[in-house]
Short mmCIF file of C-alpha atoms in Angstrom, two decimals:
data_model
loop_
_atom_site.label_atom_id
_atom_site.label_comp_id
_atom_site.label_asym_id
_atom_site.label_seq_id
_atom_site.Cartn_x
_atom_site.Cartn_y
_atom_site.Cartn_z
CA MET C 1 0.00 0.00 0.00
CA SER C 2 1.25 3.46 -0.86
CA GLN C 3 2.72 5.56 1.97
CA HIS C 4 0.63 8.46 0.69
CA ARG C 5 -2.72 6.79 1.25
CA PHE C 6 -4.87 9.89 0.77
CA LEU C 7 -2.87 11.52 -2.06
CA PRO C 8 -2.99 10.40 -5.71
CA MET C 9 0.82 10.24 -5.93
CA THR C 10 3.15 7.24 -6.19
CA GLU C 11 6.81 6.97 -5.26
CA GLN C 12 7.60 7.08 -8.97
CA ASP C 13 5.71 10.40 -9.22
CA ARG C 14 7.77 11.78 -6.35
CA LYS C 15 11.04 10.63 -7.98
CA GLU C 16 10.15 12.22 -11.33
CA MET C 17 9.22 15.56 -9.73
CA LEU C 18 12.50 15.70 -7.78
CA GLU C 19 14.48 14.94 -10.92
CA LEU C 20 12.64 17.67 -12.80
CA VAL C 21 13.56 20.36 -10.24
CA GLY C 22 17.10 19.01 -9.85
CA ALA C 23 16.85 17.82 -6.23
CA LYS C 24 18.01 14.50 -4.83
CA SER C 25 15.52 14.40 -1.95
CA VAL C 26 12.58 16.27 -0.40
CA GLN C 27 14.88 17.40 2.43
CA GLU C 28 17.07 19.19 -0.12
CA LEU C 29 14.09 21.40 -1.00
CA PHE C 30 14.35 22.92 2.50
CA ALA C 31 18.12 23.56 2.36
CA ASP C 32 17.60 27.34 2.53
CA ILE C 33 16.03 27.04 5.98
CA PRO C 34 18.75 27.31 8.67
CA GLU C 35 19.38 24.05 10.50
CA SER C 36 18.96 25.86 13.82
CA VAL C 37 15.23 26.24 13.23
CA ARG C 38 14.63 22.87 11.64
CA PRO C 39 13.06 20.17 13.84
CA LYS C 40 15.73 17.83 15.18
CA ASN C 41 13.47 14.79 15.45
CA PRO C 42 10.51 13.52 13.45
CA MET C 43 7.09 14.65 14.68
CA ARG C 44 5.43 12.20 17.05
CA ILE C 45 2.62 11.25 14.73
CA GLN C 46 1.38 7.69 14.54
CA PRO C 47 1.60 5.91 11.19
CA ALA C 48 -1.25 6.58 8.76
CA LEU C 49 -4.16 4.16 8.94
CA PRO C 50 -5.90 2.62 5.95
CA GLU C 51 -9.14 4.43 5.14
CA ALA C 52 -11.46 1.73 6.50
CA GLU C 53 -9.57 1.55 9.80
CA LEU C 54 -9.49 5.33 10.08
CA VAL C 55 -13.26 5.57 9.61
CA ASN C 56 -13.78 2.92 12.31
CA TYR C 57 -11.45 4.78 14.66
CA PHE C 58 -13.30 8.05 14.34
CA GLN C 59 -16.61 6.24 14.65
CA SER C 60 -15.45 4.78 17.97
CA LEU C 61 -14.64 8.31 19.16
CA SER C 62 -18.04 9.55 17.98
CA ASN C 63 -19.78 6.77 19.88
CA GLN C 64 -18.41 8.23 23.12
CA ASN C 65 -20.49 11.37 22.62
CA THR C 66 -23.82 11.88 24.34
CA SER C 67 -26.42 12.93 21.80
CA ILE C 68 -29.81 14.61 22.17
CA LYS C 69 -30.98 12.13 19.55
CA SER C 70 -30.61 9.31 22.05
CA LEU C 71 -31.26 11.02 25.41
CA PRO C 72 -33.82 13.65 26.46
CA SER C 73 -32.11 17.02 26.79
CA PHE C 74 -33.00 19.91 29.10
CA LEU C 75 -30.30 22.22 27.74
CA GLY C 76 -31.23 25.57 26.23
CA ALA C 77 -29.64 29.00 26.78
CA GLY C 78 -29.85 30.05 23.15
CA VAL C 79 -29.48 26.64 21.45
CA TYR C 80 -32.75 24.71 21.50
CA ASP C 81 -33.96 21.22 20.63
CA HIS C 82 -37.00 21.82 18.43
CA HIS C 83 -38.76 19.78 15.78
CA ILE C 84 -37.47 20.43 12.26
CA PRO C 85 -40.00 19.69 9.47
CA ALA C 86 -38.71 17.29 6.82
CA THR C 87 -39.38 19.91 4.15
CA VAL C 88 -36.50 22.02 5.49
CA ASP C 89 -33.72 19.66 4.41
CA ALA C 90 -35.55 18.87 1.18
CA VAL C 91 -35.55 22.53 0.13
CA ILE C 92 -32.14 23.67 1.37
CA SER C 93 -30.49 20.60 -0.22
CA ARG C 94 -31.37 21.84 -3.69
CA SER C 95 -28.17 22.88 -5.43
CA GLU C 96 -29.70 26.20 -6.55
CA PHE C 97 -29.76 27.23 -2.89
CA TYR C 98 -26.83 25.56 -1.19
CA THR C 99 -24.36 26.76 -3.85
CA ALA C 100 -25.79 30.28 -4.12
CA TYR C 101 -23.62 33.33 -3.49
CA THR C 102 -24.57 36.99 -3.11
CA PRO C 103 -27.34 37.60 -5.68
CA TYR C 104 -25.67 40.51 -7.46
CA GLN C 105 -27.39 39.72 -10.76
CA PRO C 106 -31.15 39.79 -10.17
CA GLU C 107 -31.86 38.49 -13.68
CA ILE C 108 -30.51 35.06 -12.70
CA SER C 109 -31.06 35.18 -8.93
CA GLN C 110 -34.81 35.58 -8.53
CA GLY C 111 -35.18 32.37 -6.50
CA GLU C 112 -32.52 33.33 -3.97
CA LEU C 113 -33.73 36.94 -3.80
CA GLN C 114 -37.33 35.87 -3.21
CA ALA C 115 -36.25 33.43 -0.48
CA ILE C 116 -34.41 36.25 1.33
CA PHE C 117 -37.36 38.62 0.82
CA GLU C 118 -39.74 36.09 2.38
CA PHE C 119 -37.38 35.68 5.36
CA GLN C 120 -37.31 39.47 5.88
CA THR C 121 -41.11 39.64 5.65
CA MET C 122 -41.74 36.86 8.15
CA ILE C 123 -39.23 38.25 10.66
CA ALA C 124 -40.84 41.70 10.41
CA GLU C 125 -44.29 40.19 11.01
CA VAL C 126 -43.18 38.02 13.95
CA THR C 127 -41.34 40.86 15.71
CA GLY C 128 -43.90 43.55 14.95
CA MET C 129 -41.32 45.75 13.23
CA ASP C 130 -41.39 47.69 9.95
CA LEU C 131 -38.59 45.80 8.23
CA ALA C 132 -35.83 43.25 8.66
CA ASN C 133 -32.54 42.68 6.86
CA SER C 134 -31.46 39.57 4.99
CA SER C 135 -29.90 37.98 8.13
CA MET C 136 -26.83 38.21 10.36
CA TYR C 137 -24.24 35.72 11.56
CA ASP C 138 -26.06 34.92 14.81
CA GLY C 139 -28.10 36.54 17.56
CA HIS C 140 -25.14 37.73 19.61
CA THR C 141 -23.41 39.61 16.78
CA ALA C 142 -26.75 41.02 15.66
CA LEU C 143 -27.18 42.46 19.15
CA ALA C 144 -23.72 43.99 19.06
CA GLU C 145 -24.41 45.54 15.65
CA ALA C 146 -27.64 46.98 17.04
CA GLY C 147 -25.81 48.64 19.93
CA VAL C 148 -23.21 50.22 17.64
CA MET C 149 -25.92 51.35 15.23
CA ALA C 150 -27.89 53.05 17.99
CA ALA C 151 -24.83 54.93 19.23
CA SER C 152 -23.86 56.03 15.71
CA HIS C 153 -27.32 57.31 14.78
CA LYS C 154 -26.93 60.92 13.66
CA LYS C 155 -29.72 62.11 15.94
CA MET C 156 -28.13 60.50 18.99
CA LYS C 157 -24.34 60.85 19.07
CA ARG C 158 -24.33 59.30 22.52
CA LYS C 159 -21.51 57.19 23.89
CA LYS C 160 -23.14 54.91 26.48
CA LEU C 161 -25.16 51.70 26.26
CA LEU C 162 -27.04 50.18 29.18
CA VAL C 163 -27.40 46.39 29.07
CA SER C 164 -29.47 44.35 31.47
CA SER C 165 -27.58 41.64 33.37
CA THR C 166 -30.42 39.29 32.38
CA VAL C 167 -29.12 39.31 28.79
CA HIS C 168 -27.16 36.18 27.82
CA PRO C 169 -23.65 36.59 29.37
CA GLU C 170 -21.94 35.53 26.15
CA ALA C 171 -24.01 38.06 24.18
CA ILE C 172 -22.87 40.78 26.58
CA ASP C 173 -19.26 39.72 25.97
CA VAL C 174 -19.75 40.05 22.20
CA VAL C 175 -21.31 43.50 22.62
CA GLN C 176 -18.36 44.54 24.79
CA THR C 177 -15.94 43.45 22.07
CA TYR C 178 -17.82 45.43 19.41
CA VAL C 179 -18.12 48.66 21.41
CA ASN C 180 -14.41 48.73 22.26
CA GLY C 181 -13.61 49.81 18.69
CA PRO C 182 -15.63 53.04 18.54
CA GLY C 183 -14.87 53.74 22.20
CA LEU C 184 -18.38 53.30 23.57
CA GLU C 185 -19.17 52.65 27.22
CA LEU C 186 -21.17 49.56 28.17
CA GLU C 187 -22.78 49.62 31.61
CA ARG C 188 -24.65 46.70 33.16
CA ILE C 189 -27.96 47.10 34.96
CA GLY C 190 -28.68 44.70 37.81
CA SER C 191 -31.61 42.31 38.10
CA LYS C 192 -34.43 41.84 40.57
CA ASN C 193 -36.38 38.59 40.83
CA GLY C 194 -34.83 37.33 37.59
CA CYS C 195 -35.72 40.38 35.48
CA THR C 196 -34.26 43.83 34.82
CA ASP C 197 -34.28 46.04 37.91
CA ILE C 198 -36.41 48.96 36.69
CA GLY C 199 -35.36 51.08 39.67
CA ALA C 200 -31.67 50.60 38.91
CA LEU C 201 -32.33 51.35 35.23
CA THR C 202 -34.12 54.60 36.13
CA GLN C 203 -31.19 55.71 38.30
CA SER C 204 -28.52 54.84 35.71
CA ILE C 205 -30.07 56.25 32.56
CA ASP C 206 -29.09 59.78 31.53
CA GLU C 207 -28.78 62.00 28.46
CA ASP C 208 -25.60 60.22 27.32
CA VAL C 209 -27.31 56.81 26.99
CA ALA C 210 -27.91 55.83 23.36
CA ALA C 211 -29.87 52.65 24.04
CA VAL C 212 -31.13 50.23 26.67
CA ILE C 213 -30.53 46.57 25.79
CA VAL C 214 -32.76 43.81 27.16
CA GLN C 215 -33.62 40.20 26.31
CA TYR C 216 -37.18 38.87 25.94
CA PRO C 217 -37.61 36.19 27.23
CA ASN C 218 -34.39 36.82 29.08
CA PHE C 219 -31.45 34.49 29.68
CA TYR C 220 -33.19 33.01 32.74
CA GLY C 221 -36.48 32.52 30.90
CA GLY C 222 -38.13 35.50 32.62
CA ILE C 223 -40.55 37.81 30.82
CA GLU C 224 -39.29 41.39 30.91
CA ASP C 225 -41.66 44.33 31.41
CA LEU C 226 -41.00 45.94 28.02
CA GLU C 227 -43.73 48.51 28.50
CA GLU C 228 -42.03 49.94 31.59
CA ILE C 229 -38.53 49.65 30.10
CA ARG C 230 -39.73 51.51 27.00
CA LYS C 231 -41.21 54.24 29.17
CA VAL C 232 -37.93 54.76 31.08
CA SER C 233 -35.92 54.72 27.82
CA GLU C 234 -38.21 57.15 26.03
CA GLU C 235 -38.13 59.66 28.87
CA ALA C 236 -34.34 59.80 28.53
CA GLY C 237 -34.44 59.92 24.74
CA ALA C 238 -32.74 56.53 24.45
CA MET C 239 -33.57 53.69 22.08
CA MET C 240 -34.81 50.31 23.27
CA ILE C 241 -33.04 47.29 21.78
CA VAL C 242 -34.63 43.90 22.39
CA LYS C 243 -32.94 40.53 21.83
CA SER C 244 -35.78 38.07 21.38
CA ASN C 245 -36.40 34.38 20.70
CA PRO C 246 -38.75 34.57 17.67
CA LEU C 247 -40.54 31.32 18.55
CA ALA C 248 -41.58 32.75 21.92
CA LEU C 249 -43.31 35.58 20.06
CA GLY C 250 -45.94 33.04 19.05
CA VAL C 251 -47.47 33.61 22.51
CA LEU C 252 -45.78 36.78 23.77
CA THR C 253 -46.63 40.29 22.59
CA PRO C 254 -44.01 41.23 19.95
CA PRO C 255 -41.42 43.85 21.03
CA GLY C 256 -42.51 46.09 18.16
CA HIS C 257 -45.89 46.51 19.82
CA PHE C 258 -44.13 47.96 22.87
CA GLY C 259 -42.32 50.51 20.71
CA ALA C 260 -38.95 48.76 20.42
CA ASP C 261 -36.56 50.57 18.09
CA ILE C 262 -34.48 47.52 17.16
CA VAL C 263 -35.29 43.84 17.62
CA VAL C 264 -32.61 41.22 17.05
CA GLY C 265 -32.15 37.57 17.82
CA ASP C 266 -31.41 34.13 16.46
CA THR C 267 -33.67 31.98 14.28
CA GLN C 268 -32.04 28.73 15.39
CA SER C 269 -35.42 27.73 16.83
CA PHE C 270 -36.75 27.54 13.27
CA GLY C 271 -35.29 24.70 11.23
CA ILE C 272 -31.66 24.87 12.39
CA PRO C 273 -30.28 21.90 14.39
CA SER C 274 -28.68 22.42 17.79
CA GLN C 275 -25.08 22.06 16.68
CA TYR C 276 -21.94 22.62 18.70
CA GLY C 277 -20.81 26.11 17.75
CA GLY C 278 -23.32 26.71 14.99
CA PRO C 279 -23.84 27.80 12.32
CA HIS C 280 -26.86 29.84 13.37
CA CYS C 281 -28.78 32.65 11.73
CA GLY C 282 -29.20 36.07 13.27
CA TYR C 283 -31.99 38.46 12.40
CA PHE C 284 -32.11 42.26 12.58
CA ALA C 285 -35.45 44.11 12.52
CA THR C 286 -36.05 47.82 13.03
CA LYS C 287 -38.23 50.84 12.28
CA LYS C 288 -38.42 52.34 8.80
CA ALA C 289 -36.77 55.55 10.03
CA LEU C 290 -33.58 53.59 10.73
CA MET C 291 -33.58 51.64 7.45
CA ARG C 292 -30.49 53.29 5.99
CA LYS C 293 -28.47 52.52 9.12
CA VAL C 294 -29.17 48.79 9.07
CA PRO C 295 -26.07 46.57 8.71
CA GLY C 296 -25.84 44.01 5.93
CA ARG C 297 -28.30 44.14 3.07
CA LEU C 298 -32.00 44.40 2.32
CA VAL C 299 -33.85 42.74 -0.54
CA GLY C 300 -36.76 44.69 -1.98
CA GLN C 301 -39.72 43.96 -4.24
CA THR C 302 -40.21 45.79 -7.54
CA VAL C 303 -41.63 45.30 -11.06
CA ASP C 304 -39.83 44.94 -14.37
CA GLU C 305 -40.60 46.86 -17.59
CA ASP C 306 -43.42 44.40 -18.30
CA GLY C 307 -45.02 44.94 -14.91
CA GLN C 308 -43.96 41.53 -13.59
CA ARG C 309 -43.07 41.23 -9.90
CA GLY C 310 -39.35 40.89 -9.23
CA PHE C 311 -36.78 41.15 -6.43
CA VAL C 312 -33.54 43.13 -6.17
CA LEU C 313 -30.87 44.05 -3.66
CA THR C 314 -32.25 47.38 -2.45
CA LEU C 315 -29.74 48.52 0.16
CA GLN C 316 -26.17 47.36 0.78
CA ALA C 317 -24.63 49.66 3.32
CA ARG C 318 -21.30 47.92 3.79
CA GLU C 319 -17.89 49.25 2.92
CA GLN C 320 -17.50 47.05 -0.17
CA HIS C 321 -20.37 48.86 -1.88
CA ILE C 322 -20.25 52.45 -0.63
CA ARG C 323 -17.70 54.90 0.75
CA ARG C 324 -16.01 53.48 3.81
CA ASP C 325 -16.93 56.47 5.99
CA LYS C 326 -20.60 55.99 5.04
CA ALA C 327 -20.68 52.24 5.68
CA THR C 328 -22.84 51.05 8.57
CA SER C 329 -21.09 47.73 9.07
CA ASN C 330 -18.30 45.54 7.77
CA ILE C 331 -20.45 42.40 7.79
CA CYS C 332 -19.38 40.72 4.57
CA SER C 333 -22.03 38.04 4.19
CA ASN C 334 -25.31 36.78 5.53
CA GLN C 335 -26.55 33.34 6.54
CA ALA C 336 -28.73 32.92 3.46
CA LEU C 337 -28.91 29.10 3.56
CA ASN C 338 -29.82 29.03 7.24
CA ALA C 339 -32.22 31.93 6.70
CA LEU C 340 -33.87 29.80 4.03
CA ALA C 341 -34.08 26.88 6.48
CA SER C 342 -35.83 29.15 8.98
CA SER C 343 -38.15 30.49 6.29
CA VAL C 344 -39.18 26.98 5.27
CA ALA C 345 -39.73 25.99 8.90
CA MET C 346 -41.85 29.07 9.60
CA THR C 347 -43.85 28.48 6.44
CA ALA C 348 -44.44 24.84 7.40
CA LEU C 349 -45.69 25.94 10.81
CA GLY C 350 -47.83 28.83 9.61
CA LYS C 351 -49.37 31.38 11.94
CA VAL C 352 -51.54 28.83 13.75
CA GLY C 353 -48.74 26.27 14.04
CA LEU C 354 -46.30 28.86 15.37
CA LYS C 355 -48.69 29.74 18.17
CA LYS C 356 -49.37 26.07 18.96
CA VAL C 357 -45.67 25.16 19.22
CA ALA C 358 -44.91 28.25 21.32
CA LEU C 359 -47.82 27.37 23.62
CA GLN C 360 -46.52 23.80 24.01
CA ASN C 361 -43.15 25.18 25.11
CA LEU C 362 -44.89 27.38 27.66
CA GLN C 363 -47.18 24.65 29.01
CA LYS C 364 -44.57 21.89 29.20
CA ALA C 365 -42.08 24.15 30.98
CA ASN C 366 -44.81 25.09 33.46
CA TYR C 367 -45.61 21.41 34.04
CA ALA C 368 -41.91 20.68 34.67
CA LYS C 369 -41.61 23.64 37.05
CA THR C 370 -44.62 22.52 39.07
CA ALA C 371 -43.40 18.92 39.18
CA LEU C 372 -39.97 20.02 40.39
CA GLN C 373 -41.50 22.19 43.09
CA ASN C 374 -43.62 19.24 44.27
CA ALA C 375 -40.46 17.14 44.40
CA GLY C 376 -38.84 19.64 46.77
CA ILE C 377 -36.58 21.31 44.20
CA THR C 378 -36.21 25.06 44.71
CA ILE C 379 -37.31 27.28 41.82
CA VAL C 380 -35.18 30.42 41.67
CA ASN C 381 -37.12 33.60 40.80
CA ASP C 382 -40.50 31.92 40.58
CA GLY C 383 -42.19 34.41 38.25
CA PRO C 384 -43.60 34.18 34.70
CA HIS C 385 -41.32 32.17 32.40
CA TYR C 386 -41.41 30.95 28.81
CA ASN C 387 -39.63 27.62 28.33
CA GLU C 388 -36.66 28.15 30.64
CA PHE C 389 -36.28 28.66 34.38
CA VAL C 390 -33.59 28.35 37.05
CA ILE C 391 -33.54 25.71 39.80
CA ASP C 392 -31.26 25.24 42.81
CA VAL C 393 -30.10 21.63 42.94
CA GLY C 394 -28.32 22.10 46.27
CA LYS C 395 -24.91 20.91 45.05
CA ASP C 396 -22.39 21.52 42.25
CA VAL C 397 -24.33 21.35 38.99
CA ARG C 398 -21.43 19.65 37.21
CA GLN C 399 -21.69 16.69 39.57
CA VAL C 400 -25.47 16.63 39.27
CA ASN C 401 -25.28 16.58 35.46
CA GLU C 402 -22.85 13.65 35.57
CA GLN C 403 -25.30 11.77 37.77
CA LEU C 404 -28.20 12.70 35.50
CA LEU C 405 -26.36 11.11 32.59
CA GLU C 406 -26.26 7.87 34.57
CA HIS C 407 -30.06 8.15 34.79
CA GLY C 408 -30.31 8.60 31.00
CA VAL C 409 -30.96 12.35 31.04
CA ILE C 410 -29.00 15.38 29.73
CA GLY C 411 -29.37 18.02 32.44
CA GLY C 412 -29.64 21.78 32.18
CA LEU C 413 -26.96 24.45 31.87
CA ASP C 414 -24.49 24.88 34.72
CA LEU C 415 -24.81 28.59 35.55
CA GLY C 416 -21.71 28.38 37.74
CA ARG C 417 -19.58 28.66 34.60
CA PHE C 418 -20.49 32.35 34.38
CA ALA C 419 -18.97 35.01 36.64
CA GLY C 420 -21.20 36.03 39.51
CA GLU C 421 -23.51 33.04 39.17
CA THR C 422 -24.15 30.34 41.79
CA GLU C 423 -22.60 26.90 41.29
CA THR C 424 -25.76 25.15 42.49
CA HIS C 425 -28.05 26.91 40.00
CA MET C 426 -29.13 25.08 36.83
CA LEU C 427 -30.91 26.66 33.86
CA VAL C 428 -33.55 24.16 32.72
CA CYS C 429 -35.13 24.27 29.26
CA VAL C 430 -38.27 22.37 28.21
CA THR C 431 -39.29 22.45 24.54
CA GLU C 432 -42.24 20.92 22.70
CA LEU C 433 -40.16 17.78 22.03
CA ARG C 434 -39.98 16.79 25.71
CA THR C 435 -42.67 14.30 26.59
CA LYS C 436 -44.43 13.96 29.94
CA LYS C 437 -42.55 10.69 30.48
CA GLU C 438 -39.19 12.40 29.87
CA ILE C 439 -40.04 15.33 32.16
CA ASP C 440 -41.14 12.93 34.91
CA GLN C 441 -37.90 10.98 34.41
CA PHE C 442 -35.88 14.18 34.83
CA VAL C 443 -37.78 15.18 37.97
CA SER C 444 -37.49 11.70 39.47
CA ALA C 445 -33.74 11.56 38.76
CA LEU C 446 -33.16 14.99 40.35
CA GLU C 447 -35.23 14.00 43.37
CA GLU C 448 -33.16 10.84 43.82
CA ILE C 449 -29.85 12.67 43.37
CA LYS C 450 -30.83 15.34 45.88
#
């Protein structure tokens, strides 16, 4: 068997190439590199395996993983286990879509342009906003872009952003990274009973605050009082930015109805598997007055010279297309394929289906919360929740999750991994896919472990 198992090259090929360039060996090709920086010994790499053995080896490693396909999972925190209609893969697997690039030529890109337009339309309807862009990388970066956009708005010129501590900690980290560039200040507002402390917000907000950033439902599953937050923001002349799970808006009043200026989030709940690290699909919705400040691109509807409906790239406010000093963002792509997956999933659900699935998330989480309380498990911040809530398991969550695995259950998120959080607090998520039997199994296992 050839030493170069995965390369279409024989030893004779190697010999002929060396002869052609006038070298006696491969080592001679590196003669110009000083010996002092050359490795003295061969790298400690095991011999190459034949393809069949290599596949078996990696399969054995894969078998060590714990999968949500085989065990009920109560993990959430921004990556959720939802049903994905079979039509999603069927549509996004078409080569016209999965090989598509930026639709610069509308004459040959009507399918891709219409798919993006439909995504924008559905996001605008779900969030209650005037318009949405063609998508962002993910929910966290969309939130960061929203903060920078608010601060750079010509009518604002303010240098401070207030972010609720009930926003996802990793999202806050991303926002902090983004605002460091333009020299903006990011100040955190404390929480009270698992939601934004309105009193603390009122004391902190001033005329230098460009926007107040909240999450709805928040990181802990709590339902923020957007009406009161909007009132405080408006009195100070600041924008209200809301990071929202779009599926939850099937039962919750959309942020746009509370007067939100910008609504962002992640459409992973619609047709995108819960994958380690992504990819996801962010969305960015706003008011019409802010349309020209929106990062990325917008697809618009028009008519051709024959009066036929068509779609075109309407706005592209990035530095590749306009003057750098006029650009609103350096985002160089969108998540068009994942946006299409979300569009197909939302279409398959429809308005009635969206509400039904959202309601199932709400009801099943409430059933789990009640069952845990009856089992003697402490519910932290026992207020209104969507499909996530925090429990106190009384011991290190990492140990509890290891024990839950032995009971055939994937536990919730260990909040102790985040600064300022308690090591005994677990964020539990219950989606429509969790059955009563699985929830009861989770409760019983926790009761036994405790």
